[in-house]
Short mmCIF file of N, CA and C in Angstrom, two decimals:
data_model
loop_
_atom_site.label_atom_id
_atom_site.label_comp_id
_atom_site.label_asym_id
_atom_site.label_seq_id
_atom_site.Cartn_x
_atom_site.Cartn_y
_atom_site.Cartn_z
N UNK A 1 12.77 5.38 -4.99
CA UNK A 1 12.35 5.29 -3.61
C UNK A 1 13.38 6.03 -2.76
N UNK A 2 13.06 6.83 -1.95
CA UNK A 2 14.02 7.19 -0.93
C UNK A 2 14.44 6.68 0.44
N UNK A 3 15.99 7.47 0.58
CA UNK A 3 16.31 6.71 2.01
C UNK A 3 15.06 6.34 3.37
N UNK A 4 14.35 7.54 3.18
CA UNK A 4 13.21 7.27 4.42
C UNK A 4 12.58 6.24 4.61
N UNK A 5 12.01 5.68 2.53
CA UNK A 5 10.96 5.06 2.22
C UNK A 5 11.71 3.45 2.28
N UNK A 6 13.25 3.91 1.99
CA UNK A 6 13.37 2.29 2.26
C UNK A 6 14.04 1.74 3.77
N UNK A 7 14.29 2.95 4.43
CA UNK A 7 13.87 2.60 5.88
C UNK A 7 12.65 1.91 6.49
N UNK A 8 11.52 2.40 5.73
CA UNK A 8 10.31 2.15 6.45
C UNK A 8 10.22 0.78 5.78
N UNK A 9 10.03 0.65 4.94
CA UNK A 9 10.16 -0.31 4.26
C UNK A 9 10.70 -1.62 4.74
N UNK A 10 12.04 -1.55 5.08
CA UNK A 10 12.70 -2.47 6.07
C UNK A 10 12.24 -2.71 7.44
N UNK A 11 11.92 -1.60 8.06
CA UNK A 11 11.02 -2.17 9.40
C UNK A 11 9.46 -2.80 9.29
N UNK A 12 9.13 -2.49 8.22
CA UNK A 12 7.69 -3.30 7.61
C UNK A 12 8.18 -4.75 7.66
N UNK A 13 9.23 -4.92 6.51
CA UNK A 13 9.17 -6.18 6.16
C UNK A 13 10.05 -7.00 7.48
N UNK A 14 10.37 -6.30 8.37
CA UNK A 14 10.89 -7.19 9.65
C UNK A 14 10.08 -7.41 10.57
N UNK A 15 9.36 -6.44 10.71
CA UNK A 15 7.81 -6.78 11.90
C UNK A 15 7.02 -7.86 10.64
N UNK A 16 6.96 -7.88 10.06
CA UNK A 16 6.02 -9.04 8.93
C UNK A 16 7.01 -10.20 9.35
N UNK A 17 8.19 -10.08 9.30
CA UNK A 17 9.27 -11.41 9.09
C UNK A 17 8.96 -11.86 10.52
N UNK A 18 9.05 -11.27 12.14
CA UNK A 18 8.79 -10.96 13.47
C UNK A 18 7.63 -12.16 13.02
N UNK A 19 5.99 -11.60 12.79
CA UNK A 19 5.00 -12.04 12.89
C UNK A 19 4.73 -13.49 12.26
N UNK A 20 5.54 -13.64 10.78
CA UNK A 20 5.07 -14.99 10.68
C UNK A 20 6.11 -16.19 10.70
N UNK A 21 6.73 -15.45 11.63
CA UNK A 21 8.30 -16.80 11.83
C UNK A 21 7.74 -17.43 12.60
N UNK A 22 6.77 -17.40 13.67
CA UNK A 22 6.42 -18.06 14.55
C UNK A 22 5.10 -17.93 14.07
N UNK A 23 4.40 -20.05 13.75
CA UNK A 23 2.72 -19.44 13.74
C UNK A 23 2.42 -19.35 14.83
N UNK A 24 2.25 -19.19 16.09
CA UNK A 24 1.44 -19.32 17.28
C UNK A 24 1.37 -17.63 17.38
N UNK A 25 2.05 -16.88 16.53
CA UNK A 25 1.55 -15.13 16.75
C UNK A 25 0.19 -15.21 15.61
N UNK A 26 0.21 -15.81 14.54
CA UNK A 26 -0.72 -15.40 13.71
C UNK A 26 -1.87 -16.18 14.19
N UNK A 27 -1.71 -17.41 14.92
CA UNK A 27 -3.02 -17.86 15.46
C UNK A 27 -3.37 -17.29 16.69
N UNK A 28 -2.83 -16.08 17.17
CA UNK A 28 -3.13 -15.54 18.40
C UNK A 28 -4.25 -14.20 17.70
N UNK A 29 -5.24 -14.47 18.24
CA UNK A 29 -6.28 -13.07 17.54
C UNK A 29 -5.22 -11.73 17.72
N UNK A 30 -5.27 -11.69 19.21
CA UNK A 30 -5.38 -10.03 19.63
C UNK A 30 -3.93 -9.94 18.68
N UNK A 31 -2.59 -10.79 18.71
CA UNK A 31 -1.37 -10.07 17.92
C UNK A 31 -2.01 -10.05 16.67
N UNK A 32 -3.06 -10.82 15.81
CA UNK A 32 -3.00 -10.72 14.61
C UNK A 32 -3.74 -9.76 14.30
N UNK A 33 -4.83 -8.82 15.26
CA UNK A 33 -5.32 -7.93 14.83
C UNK A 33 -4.64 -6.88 15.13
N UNK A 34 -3.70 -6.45 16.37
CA UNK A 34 -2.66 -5.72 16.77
C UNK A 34 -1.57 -4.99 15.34
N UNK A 35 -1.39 -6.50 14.66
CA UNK A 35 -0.21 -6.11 13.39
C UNK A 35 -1.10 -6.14 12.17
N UNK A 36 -2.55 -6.30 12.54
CA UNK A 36 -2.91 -5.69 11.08
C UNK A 36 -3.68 -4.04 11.42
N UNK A 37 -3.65 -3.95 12.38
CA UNK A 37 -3.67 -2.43 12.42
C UNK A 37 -2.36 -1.17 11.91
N UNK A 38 -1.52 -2.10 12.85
CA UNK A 38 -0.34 -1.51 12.43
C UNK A 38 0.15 -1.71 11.19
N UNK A 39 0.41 -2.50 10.43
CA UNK A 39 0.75 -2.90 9.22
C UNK A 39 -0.09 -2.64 8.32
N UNK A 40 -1.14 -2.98 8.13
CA UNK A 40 -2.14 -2.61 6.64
C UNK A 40 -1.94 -0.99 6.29
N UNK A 41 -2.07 0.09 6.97
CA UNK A 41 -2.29 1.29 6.46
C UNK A 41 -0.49 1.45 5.74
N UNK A 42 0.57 0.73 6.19
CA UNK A 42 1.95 0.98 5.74
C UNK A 42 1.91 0.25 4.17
N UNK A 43 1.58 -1.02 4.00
CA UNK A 43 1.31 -1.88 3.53
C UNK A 43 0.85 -1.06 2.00
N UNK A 44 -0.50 -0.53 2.48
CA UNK A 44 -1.41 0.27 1.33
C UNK A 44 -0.32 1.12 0.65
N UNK A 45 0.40 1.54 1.65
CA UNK A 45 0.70 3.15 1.16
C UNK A 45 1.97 2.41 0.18
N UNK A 46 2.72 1.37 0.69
CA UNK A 46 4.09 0.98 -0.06
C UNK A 46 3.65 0.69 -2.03
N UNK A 47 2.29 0.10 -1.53
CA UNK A 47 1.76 -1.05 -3.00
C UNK A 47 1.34 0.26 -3.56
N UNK A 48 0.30 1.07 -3.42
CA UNK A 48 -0.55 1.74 -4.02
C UNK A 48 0.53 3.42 -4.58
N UNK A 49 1.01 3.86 -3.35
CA UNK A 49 1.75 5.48 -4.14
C UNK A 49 3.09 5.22 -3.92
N UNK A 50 3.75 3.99 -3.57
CA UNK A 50 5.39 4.11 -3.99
C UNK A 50 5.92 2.97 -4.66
N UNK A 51 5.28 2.01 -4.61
CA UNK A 51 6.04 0.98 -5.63
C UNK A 51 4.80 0.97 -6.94
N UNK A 52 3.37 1.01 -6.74
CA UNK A 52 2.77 0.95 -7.73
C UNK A 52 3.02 1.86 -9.31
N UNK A 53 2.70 3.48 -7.97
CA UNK A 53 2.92 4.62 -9.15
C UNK A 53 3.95 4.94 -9.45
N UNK A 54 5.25 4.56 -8.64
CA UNK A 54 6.50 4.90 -8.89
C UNK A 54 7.66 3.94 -9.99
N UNK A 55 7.00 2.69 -9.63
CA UNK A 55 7.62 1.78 -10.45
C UNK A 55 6.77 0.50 -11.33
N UNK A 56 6.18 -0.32 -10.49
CA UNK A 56 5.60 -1.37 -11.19
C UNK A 56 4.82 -0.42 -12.13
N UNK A 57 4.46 0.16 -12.14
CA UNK A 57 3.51 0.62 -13.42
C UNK A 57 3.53 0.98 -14.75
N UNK A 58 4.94 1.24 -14.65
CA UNK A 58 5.80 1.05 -15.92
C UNK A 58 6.01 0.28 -16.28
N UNK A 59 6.44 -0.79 -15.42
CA UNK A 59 6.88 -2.15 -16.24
C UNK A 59 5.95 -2.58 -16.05
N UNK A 60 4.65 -2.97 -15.66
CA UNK A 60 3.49 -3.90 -16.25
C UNK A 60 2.67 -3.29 -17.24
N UNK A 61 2.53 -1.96 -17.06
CA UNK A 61 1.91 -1.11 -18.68
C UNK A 61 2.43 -1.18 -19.50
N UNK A 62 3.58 -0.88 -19.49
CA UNK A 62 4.31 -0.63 -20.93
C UNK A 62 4.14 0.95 -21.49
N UNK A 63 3.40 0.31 -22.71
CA UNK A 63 3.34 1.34 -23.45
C UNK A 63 1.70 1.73 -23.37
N UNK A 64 0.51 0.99 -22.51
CA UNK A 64 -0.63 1.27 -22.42
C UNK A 64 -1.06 2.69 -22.50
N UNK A 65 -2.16 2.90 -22.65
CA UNK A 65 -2.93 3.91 -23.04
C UNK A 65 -3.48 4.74 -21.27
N UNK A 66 -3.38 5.78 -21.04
CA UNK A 66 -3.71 6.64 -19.73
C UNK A 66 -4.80 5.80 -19.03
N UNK A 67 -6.10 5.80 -20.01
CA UNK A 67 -7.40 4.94 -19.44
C UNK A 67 -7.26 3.92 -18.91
N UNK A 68 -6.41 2.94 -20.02
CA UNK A 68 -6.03 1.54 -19.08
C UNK A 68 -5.32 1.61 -17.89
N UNK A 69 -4.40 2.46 -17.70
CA UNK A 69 -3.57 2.76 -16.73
C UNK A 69 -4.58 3.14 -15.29
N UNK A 70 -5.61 4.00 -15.39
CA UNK A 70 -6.37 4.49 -14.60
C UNK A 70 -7.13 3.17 -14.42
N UNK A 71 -7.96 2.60 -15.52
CA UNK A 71 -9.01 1.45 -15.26
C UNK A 71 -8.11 0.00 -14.24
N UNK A 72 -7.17 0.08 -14.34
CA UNK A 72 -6.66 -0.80 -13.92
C UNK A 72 -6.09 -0.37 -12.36
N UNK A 73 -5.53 0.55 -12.36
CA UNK A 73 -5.19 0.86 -10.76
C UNK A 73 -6.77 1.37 -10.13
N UNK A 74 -7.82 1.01 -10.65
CA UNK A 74 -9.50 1.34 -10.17
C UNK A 74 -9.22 0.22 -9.71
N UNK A 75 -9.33 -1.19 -10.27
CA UNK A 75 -9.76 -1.96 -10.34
C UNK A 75 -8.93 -2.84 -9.34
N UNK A 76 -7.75 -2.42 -9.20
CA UNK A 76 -6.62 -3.18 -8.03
C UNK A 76 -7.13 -2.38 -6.74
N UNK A 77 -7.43 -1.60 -7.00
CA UNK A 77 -8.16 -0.83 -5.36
C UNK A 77 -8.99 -1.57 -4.85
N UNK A 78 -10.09 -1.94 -5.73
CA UNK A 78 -10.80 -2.41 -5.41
C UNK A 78 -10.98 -4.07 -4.71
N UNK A 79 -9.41 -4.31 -4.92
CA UNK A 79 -9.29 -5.95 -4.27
C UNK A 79 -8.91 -6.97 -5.28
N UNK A 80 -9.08 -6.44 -6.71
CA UNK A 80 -8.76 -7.62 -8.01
C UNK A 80 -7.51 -7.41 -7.80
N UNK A 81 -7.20 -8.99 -7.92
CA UNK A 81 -5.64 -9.33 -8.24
C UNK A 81 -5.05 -9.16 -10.09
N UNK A 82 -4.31 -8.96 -9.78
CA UNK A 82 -3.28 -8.92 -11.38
C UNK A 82 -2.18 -9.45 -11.28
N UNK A 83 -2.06 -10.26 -11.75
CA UNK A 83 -0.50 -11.28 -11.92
C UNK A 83 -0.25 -10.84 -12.92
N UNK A 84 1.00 -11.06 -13.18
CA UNK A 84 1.77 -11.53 -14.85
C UNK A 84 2.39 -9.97 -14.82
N UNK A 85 3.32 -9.54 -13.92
CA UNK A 85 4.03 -8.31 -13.70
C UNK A 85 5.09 -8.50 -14.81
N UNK A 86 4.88 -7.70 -16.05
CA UNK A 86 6.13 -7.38 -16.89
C UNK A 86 6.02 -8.27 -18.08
N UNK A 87 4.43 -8.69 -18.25
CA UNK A 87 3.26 -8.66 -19.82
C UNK A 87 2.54 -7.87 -20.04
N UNK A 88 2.50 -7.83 -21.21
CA UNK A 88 1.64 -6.71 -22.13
C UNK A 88 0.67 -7.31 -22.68
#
């Protein structure tokens, strides 16, 4: 990850820390739709092309086969959860 990415990174996870230290922001509509505008498209980009393809994907594949590798980051797009980070 680079210096930029873990800049951004850090101001993500402090506007997230900001938003749910206090519940009366997350039960407020307009802030909660406000920071999921702002936040979800950062959010995507951290899980999906810098921690997914860059790292977790090694250590939850392993030694898997390309297809699984592909069938499975299909299938996390699509909203399925996958637990058990770092089984084979």
């Amino acid at each position: 990850m680079s210096e930029e990415e873990l800049i951004r990174l850090y101001k993500l996870m402090d506007k997230l820390k900001w938003f749910f230290h206090n519940e009366m922001h997350y039960f407020d509509k307009s802030i909660s739709e406000k920071m999921a505008l702002e936040c979800y498209p950062e959010i995507r980009e951290f899980t999906y092309d810098i921690l997914w393809n860059e790292h977790l994907l090694h250590v939850y594949l392993g030694g898997r086969r390309e297809a699984d590798r592909h069938e499975l980051r299909q299938s996390d797009r699509q909203g399925n959860q996958h637990y058990g980070i770092g089984r084979t």
